Amino acid sequence: MTSTDRIWASCDRITRWRRVRLVATLTVILLGLSGCQGSRNSAQFVPKVDVIPSDWPAVLIPEPLLVSTAPVTDIEVGVLLFDAGVDADDERAHAALRRVESSLLGTQLRDTLVESGQWGAVRVLPEPSTVVAVSLTGKIVHSDGRDLVLDVSADDTSGRNWFSRRYHGQASSGAYPVRSGQDPFRALYIGIANDLFTAMSLLTETQKRQLPQIAQIRYAQQLAPSAYSGYLGTQTGSLTLQRLPANDDPMLVRIERIRQQEYLFIDTVDDQYVALLQTLKPTYDLWRQSTWEQADYLADYQQRASQREINAERGSFAALQQVYATYRSVKVQEQDLFDLAKGFGNEVQPTVLKADDQVFRLTGTLGSQYEEWRSILAQIFSLESGI
C-alpha cells in the first residue's frame, strides 16, 4: 500500500467515526486533523477553537477566604438556587444535569459563606423571599471540568444592589482527582464570599443595623399590609426605616412566629440539599474530571494549531484516538450523573411539618413545597388575626 493509500484509508475510518455525531468541538477537530472533506493537496485547514470566549472575564486569582471567629453582623443571607440557563421543558440529559448542578453550586456557595463566619444565618432558598435581609442570585453561564462561569448578583431587602459581577474560575490539573472535602472551583466561591463581605463593609452602621429590621417589616407587610403600611419610606431608590412597631405589638409577635415556621421549612429542606450533594458529588467530580481532560486537550490543540505552518504535517491518528477516548469517558460519566439526577428529580422527599398542632405533608418539587408552605402559613395567620 502506498503512502497516499494509507492516508485515504485513515480518512475512511475517521469518516465512519464522524457518523456517531460527536460533540461540535470534536467535529471541528476531526475536520482539522483529517482533512477528509477537503481536496488532495498539501494545504491544511486549521480550525479556530474558541476555548475562552471574549465575554468571559479573566480567571480569578486565588485568594484566602476572609474569616471571622465571630459574626461581624447579624444580617441573614439567602442563596437562591442558581438559574440553570435551560428551558423548564427541556428533558435532555444536559438540561437535567444543569438543573441539579444549580443546586450543587448554590449549596457549595452557602457552605463557603458559613465557613467565613461573617454573617448571621446563611440558608439556601428554593424561591425568592423577603424572609432574609440579603439575597444572592446567580446564573450558570458555562460549566465543565475546566471552566466555571457564573453571573452573580447580591441585593438587600431595601432594594439596594451590592454588586453584579461575572465570575470565571478555572480548575488546575492538580485539582483532579478531587480530594475529599475539596472543590476544583473553591477560588470562585471564595471570590464571591469576599466580595459580599467587602460590599457589606461599605454600608454605614445605620444601614447595617436597619437591614434586619427592614426585612422584618417587609415580611410583616406581606401578611398584614394595612397594619404596617407606614413603617417604611423611600430614599434614593432604596427603602428606609421610618419607625418601628412596639416590642410588645401582639400582631408582630404572631408574624414573627409565622416567620420562624418559614425558617423551619428552609432548614428542613437543607437536609435534602445536603443529601443531594453527598449522593451526586463523587460522580459529579468524575464527570468534571472527564470534561476537564477534554477541555484541556482542546486548549492544547488550539495552541499547537496556531504554531503550525499552513502546509504543516497533519495531526496523528493517535491524537484523534485520544480525543475520542476522552469524549467517550465524558459521555459515560454524564450518563451516570444523569441517571442519579433523574432519580433525585423523581424522588424528592415529601416534607412533613407541624404548625399549631396540625401536621402538614408537602409534596412535589422543593420549590412547589415552599410555595405551598408559605400559603399555609398565610392562612394560619389570617385565621389567628382575623385579617
XYZ file of C-alpha atoms in Angstrom:
387
model
C 0.000 0.000 0.000
C 1.353 3.394 -0.963
C 1.629 6.334 1.412
C -1.317 8.023 -0.328
C -3.461 4.900 0.038
C -2.685 4.702 3.742
C -3.771 8.337 4.208
C -7.087 7.750 2.473
C -7.654 4.536 4.425
C -7.282 6.529 7.619
C -9.733 9.070 6.231
C -12.315 6.330 5.678
C -12.036 5.215 9.305
C -12.330 8.806 10.541
C -15.410 9.378 8.364
C -17.122 6.394 9.973
C -16.392 7.852 13.407
C -17.880 11.171 12.363
C -21.197 9.423 11.805
C -21.674 8.932 15.539
C -22.045 12.737 15.685
C -19.534 13.655 18.320
C -19.849 16.975 20.038
C -19.391 20.046 17.909
C -15.922 20.771 19.197
C -14.795 17.237 18.397
C -16.207 17.569 14.881
C -14.150 20.724 14.365
C -11.041 18.838 15.447
C -11.851 15.957 13.085
C -12.091 18.370 10.184
C -8.767 19.931 11.098
C -6.882 16.705 11.739
C -8.083 14.580 8.861
C -8.892 16.932 6.012
C -11.164 14.173 4.661
C -13.685 16.650 3.321
C -11.037 18.662 1.516
C -9.129 18.104 -1.700
C -5.901 16.108 -2.082
C -3.447 18.939 -1.707
C -0.822 19.924 0.770
C -2.813 22.829 2.279
C -4.211 22.140 5.731
C -7.304 23.681 7.294
C -6.505 24.841 10.825
C -9.700 25.447 12.846
C -10.066 28.259 15.332
C -11.208 26.827 18.659
C -12.656 29.494 20.975
C -11.600 27.966 24.264
C -12.020 31.230 26.217
C -14.842 33.390 24.786
C -14.231 37.103 24.727
C -17.134 37.881 27.071
C -15.601 35.848 29.898
C -13.578 37.795 32.454
C -10.053 36.842 33.421
C -9.670 33.788 35.615
C -9.935 34.622 39.307
C -6.628 34.716 41.135
C -6.924 32.537 44.261
C -7.107 34.489 47.482
C -7.640 33.480 51.121
C -11.160 33.442 52.487
C -11.864 36.353 54.842
C -12.723 34.537 58.051
C -14.031 35.871 61.356
C -14.138 33.967 64.636
C -17.429 35.711 65.492
C -20.167 37.043 63.177
C -19.375 40.581 62.082
C -23.080 41.231 61.551
C -26.415 39.549 62.284
C -27.516 40.098 58.670
C -29.037 36.878 57.341
C -28.184 35.766 53.815
C -30.213 33.667 51.392
C -28.540 31.884 48.474
C -31.146 31.224 45.806
C -30.769 28.147 43.668
C -28.884 29.249 40.577
C -30.627 29.745 37.257
C -29.649 26.662 35.296
C -29.855 28.508 31.987
C -32.076 25.839 30.354
C -35.764 25.758 29.469
C -38.112 24.233 32.038
C -39.480 21.743 29.481
C -36.049 20.679 28.202
C -35.753 16.967 29.021
C -32.318 16.334 27.559
C -29.611 14.883 29.769
C -27.634 18.115 29.601
C -30.617 20.121 30.897
C -31.285 17.677 33.737
C -27.640 17.815 34.789
C -27.587 21.598 34.685
C -30.671 21.842 36.929
C -29.126 19.600 39.562
C -25.835 21.426 39.178
C -27.615 24.679 40.047
C -28.482 23.153 43.423
C -24.967 21.840 43.973
C -23.324 25.180 43.198
C -25.742 27.077 45.440
C -25.052 24.692 48.297
C -21.282 24.999 47.817
C -21.539 28.791 47.942
C -23.679 28.625 51.086
C -21.077 26.396 52.748
C -18.320 28.903 51.903
C -20.296 31.790 53.410
C -20.916 29.753 56.562
C -17.198 28.917 56.725
C -16.339 32.632 56.624
C -18.183 33.177 59.912
C -19.032 36.744 58.877
C -22.828 36.520 58.792
C -25.944 35.578 60.671
C -27.767 32.502 59.388
C -26.985 31.577 55.765
C -29.607 29.476 54.011
C -30.277 28.042 50.555
C -33.643 29.248 49.253
C -35.611 27.398 46.552
C -37.560 30.601 45.764
C -37.076 34.341 46.403
C -38.349 35.508 49.798
C -38.342 38.602 51.993
C -37.516 36.360 54.946
C -33.798 37.201 54.559
C -32.058 40.584 54.525
C -29.622 39.829 51.679
C -30.177 37.588 48.669
C -27.588 36.130 46.317
C -28.839 35.162 42.880
C -26.811 33.532 40.138
C -26.934 32.061 36.661
C -24.726 29.372 35.175
C -23.133 30.791 32.016
C -20.770 27.881 31.408
C -19.771 24.822 33.367
C -17.372 21.995 32.633
C -14.463 20.452 34.459
C -12.052 23.198 33.454
C -14.064 26.425 33.421
C -16.950 27.613 35.570
C -18.519 30.953 34.652
C -21.287 32.418 36.817
C -23.267 35.657 36.789
C -23.873 36.596 40.433
C -25.811 39.489 41.989
C -26.233 40.492 45.618
C -29.229 42.603 46.648
C -30.518 43.550 50.069
C -34.100 43.824 51.263
C -34.103 47.608 50.860
C -33.680 47.194 47.104
C -30.007 48.179 47.125
C -27.774 46.253 44.719
C -24.460 45.387 46.365
C -22.804 44.087 43.206
C -23.467 42.294 39.937
C -20.466 40.512 38.505
C -19.439 37.704 36.183
C -17.003 35.264 37.784
C -14.657 32.930 35.931
C -12.994 30.101 37.794
C -10.617 27.615 36.199
C -9.529 24.283 37.645
C -5.873 23.322 37.525
C -4.563 19.889 36.612
C -3.749 19.303 40.276
C -7.444 19.635 41.188
C -8.146 16.136 39.842
C -8.859 13.623 41.140
C -10.861 15.650 43.650
C -9.800 15.021 47.225
C -12.340 14.637 49.999
C -13.665 17.971 51.194
C -12.164 19.873 48.245
C -13.684 21.533 45.189
C -11.894 22.426 41.913
C -13.527 25.870 41.918
C -13.106 26.838 45.535
C -11.352 30.069 44.463
C -14.556 31.170 42.718
C -16.727 30.660 45.808
C -14.149 32.451 47.941
C -14.135 35.366 45.488
C -17.928 35.726 45.781
C -17.833 35.426 49.585
C -15.099 38.051 49.903
C -16.908 40.419 47.530
C -20.076 40.076 49.598
C -18.215 40.930 52.788
C -16.461 43.880 51.127
C -19.793 45.236 49.872
C -21.304 44.961 53.346
C -18.316 46.812 54.799
C -19.154 49.818 52.603
C -22.532 50.306 54.298
C -22.924 52.740 57.140
C -23.519 51.377 60.624
C -27.099 52.623 60.447
C -27.717 50.832 57.167
C -26.298 47.579 58.531
C -28.348 47.827 61.707
C -31.580 48.584 59.845
C -31.380 45.809 57.239
C -32.708 43.014 59.541
C -35.405 45.415 60.770
C -36.468 46.294 57.220
C -36.611 42.592 56.371
C -38.906 42.016 59.370
C -41.228 44.881 58.370
C -41.380 43.768 54.745
C -42.304 40.261 55.868
C -45.000 41.743 58.105
C -46.345 43.829 55.224
C -46.872 40.702 53.159
C -49.122 39.229 55.843
C -50.784 42.434 57.102
C -50.290 45.206 54.509
C -52.584 47.788 56.082
C -51.219 47.339 59.607
C -47.622 48.082 58.589
C -48.033 50.477 55.677
C -46.365 53.475 57.302
C -43.184 51.945 58.618
C -41.001 52.182 55.515
C -40.128 55.059 53.226
C -38.039 55.519 50.098
C -34.819 57.464 49.725
C -32.589 57.491 46.609
C -34.356 54.402 45.305
C -33.967 52.302 48.461
C -36.308 51.544 51.330
C -35.554 53.228 54.628
C -36.922 52.617 58.091
C -39.313 55.372 59.255
C -40.354 53.860 62.582
C -40.544 50.554 64.418
C -43.565 48.813 65.958
C -43.674 48.424 69.722
C -41.745 45.491 71.137
C -44.926 44.050 72.621
C -47.011 44.506 69.459
C -49.197 41.355 69.565
C -49.604 41.181 65.797
C -45.848 41.391 65.272
C -45.439 38.550 67.765
C -47.758 36.393 65.633
C -45.919 37.409 62.475
C -42.564 36.532 63.984
C -43.897 33.093 64.932
C -45.068 32.556 61.333
C -41.680 33.713 60.122
C -39.950 31.143 62.313
C -42.192 28.463 60.789
C -40.953 29.507 57.357
C -37.390 29.185 58.603
C -38.335 25.691 59.794
C -39.164 24.639 56.242
C -35.962 26.150 54.851
C -33.852 24.375 57.461
C -35.686 21.105 56.778
C -35.094 21.124 53.029
C -31.451 21.988 53.702
C -31.106 18.360 54.734
C -32.282 17.308 51.279
C -29.729 19.558 49.590
C -27.009 18.068 51.785
C -28.178 14.569 50.831
C -28.153 15.558 47.155
C -24.606 16.867 47.410
C -23.370 13.756 49.205
C -25.055 11.420 46.700
C -24.046 13.145 43.484
C -20.675 14.686 44.297
C -18.485 11.577 43.667
C -19.985 11.037 40.198
C -20.169 14.777 39.597
C -16.443 15.089 40.330
C -15.649 12.244 37.911
C -17.727 13.944 35.220
C -15.905 17.194 35.846
C -12.565 15.422 35.609
C -13.512 13.849 32.271
C -14.734 17.136 30.821
C -11.596 18.856 32.143
C -9.454 16.395 30.170
C -11.444 17.127 27.029
C -11.335 20.908 27.522
C -7.624 20.755 28.309
C -6.964 18.848 25.090
C -8.912 21.452 23.102
C -6.809 24.255 24.584
C -3.619 22.332 23.852
C -4.756 21.675 20.293
C -5.501 25.347 19.703
C -2.026 26.310 20.862
C -0.359 23.704 18.662
C -2.514 24.568 15.669
C -1.721 28.261 15.904
C 2.006 27.488 15.722
C 1.840 25.337 12.614
C 2.707 26.399 9.103
C -0.185 26.274 6.632
C 1.377 23.245 4.939
C 2.486 21.513 8.146
C 2.123 17.795 8.717
C -1.379 16.667 9.614
C -2.220 15.579 13.196
C -1.564 11.979 14.032
C -4.150 9.256 14.135
C -3.114 8.556 17.743
C -4.068 12.124 18.697
C -7.510 11.593 17.196
C -7.911 8.386 19.193
C -7.028 10.307 22.354
C -9.768 12.874 21.675
C -12.341 10.170 21.029
C -11.374 8.234 24.173
C -11.748 11.391 26.264
C -15.127 12.140 24.659
C -16.332 8.620 25.406
C -15.246 8.952 29.051
C -17.191 12.202 29.334
C -20.344 10.568 27.974
C -20.079 7.609 30.362
C -19.780 9.885 33.399
C -22.506 12.149 32.028
C -24.930 9.230 31.693
C -24.223 8.055 35.252
C -24.772 11.574 36.566
C -27.953 11.931 34.501
C -29.375 8.712 35.974
C -28.684 9.952 39.513
C -30.057 13.410 38.743
C -33.212 11.993 37.180
C -33.748 9.794 40.203
C -33.424 12.776 42.524
C -35.884 14.782 40.464
C -38.458 11.974 40.575
C -37.985 11.138 44.239
C -37.869 14.468 46.076
C -38.898 13.521 49.590
C -42.183 14.838 50.966
C -41.650 17.339 53.756
C -43.650 16.792 56.939
C -44.020 19.847 59.196
C -46.064 20.712 62.247
C -47.768 24.037 62.919
C -50.416 24.825 65.540
C -50.852 21.163 66.486
C -51.508 20.264 62.849
C -49.261 18.093 60.718
C -48.807 19.036 57.064
C -47.355 16.812 54.357
C -45.903 18.742 51.411
C -45.175 17.033 48.097
C -43.755 17.985 44.709
C -40.552 19.827 43.947
C -38.841 21.748 46.731
C -39.868 24.988 45.060
C -43.559 23.994 44.942
C -43.385 22.725 48.539
C -42.015 26.096 49.626
C -44.839 27.951 47.894
C -47.425 25.625 49.438
C -45.965 26.051 52.933
C -45.962 29.844 52.660
C -49.608 29.711 51.551
C -50.479 27.544 54.585
C -48.689 29.944 56.930
C -50.549 32.912 55.456
C -53.856 31.116 56.035
C -52.903 30.313 59.641
C -52.023 33.951 60.282
C -55.270 35.142 58.690
C -57.340 32.837 60.902
C -55.474 33.866 64.065
C -55.541 37.598 63.432
C -58.910 37.855 61.730
C -57.431 39.722 58.757
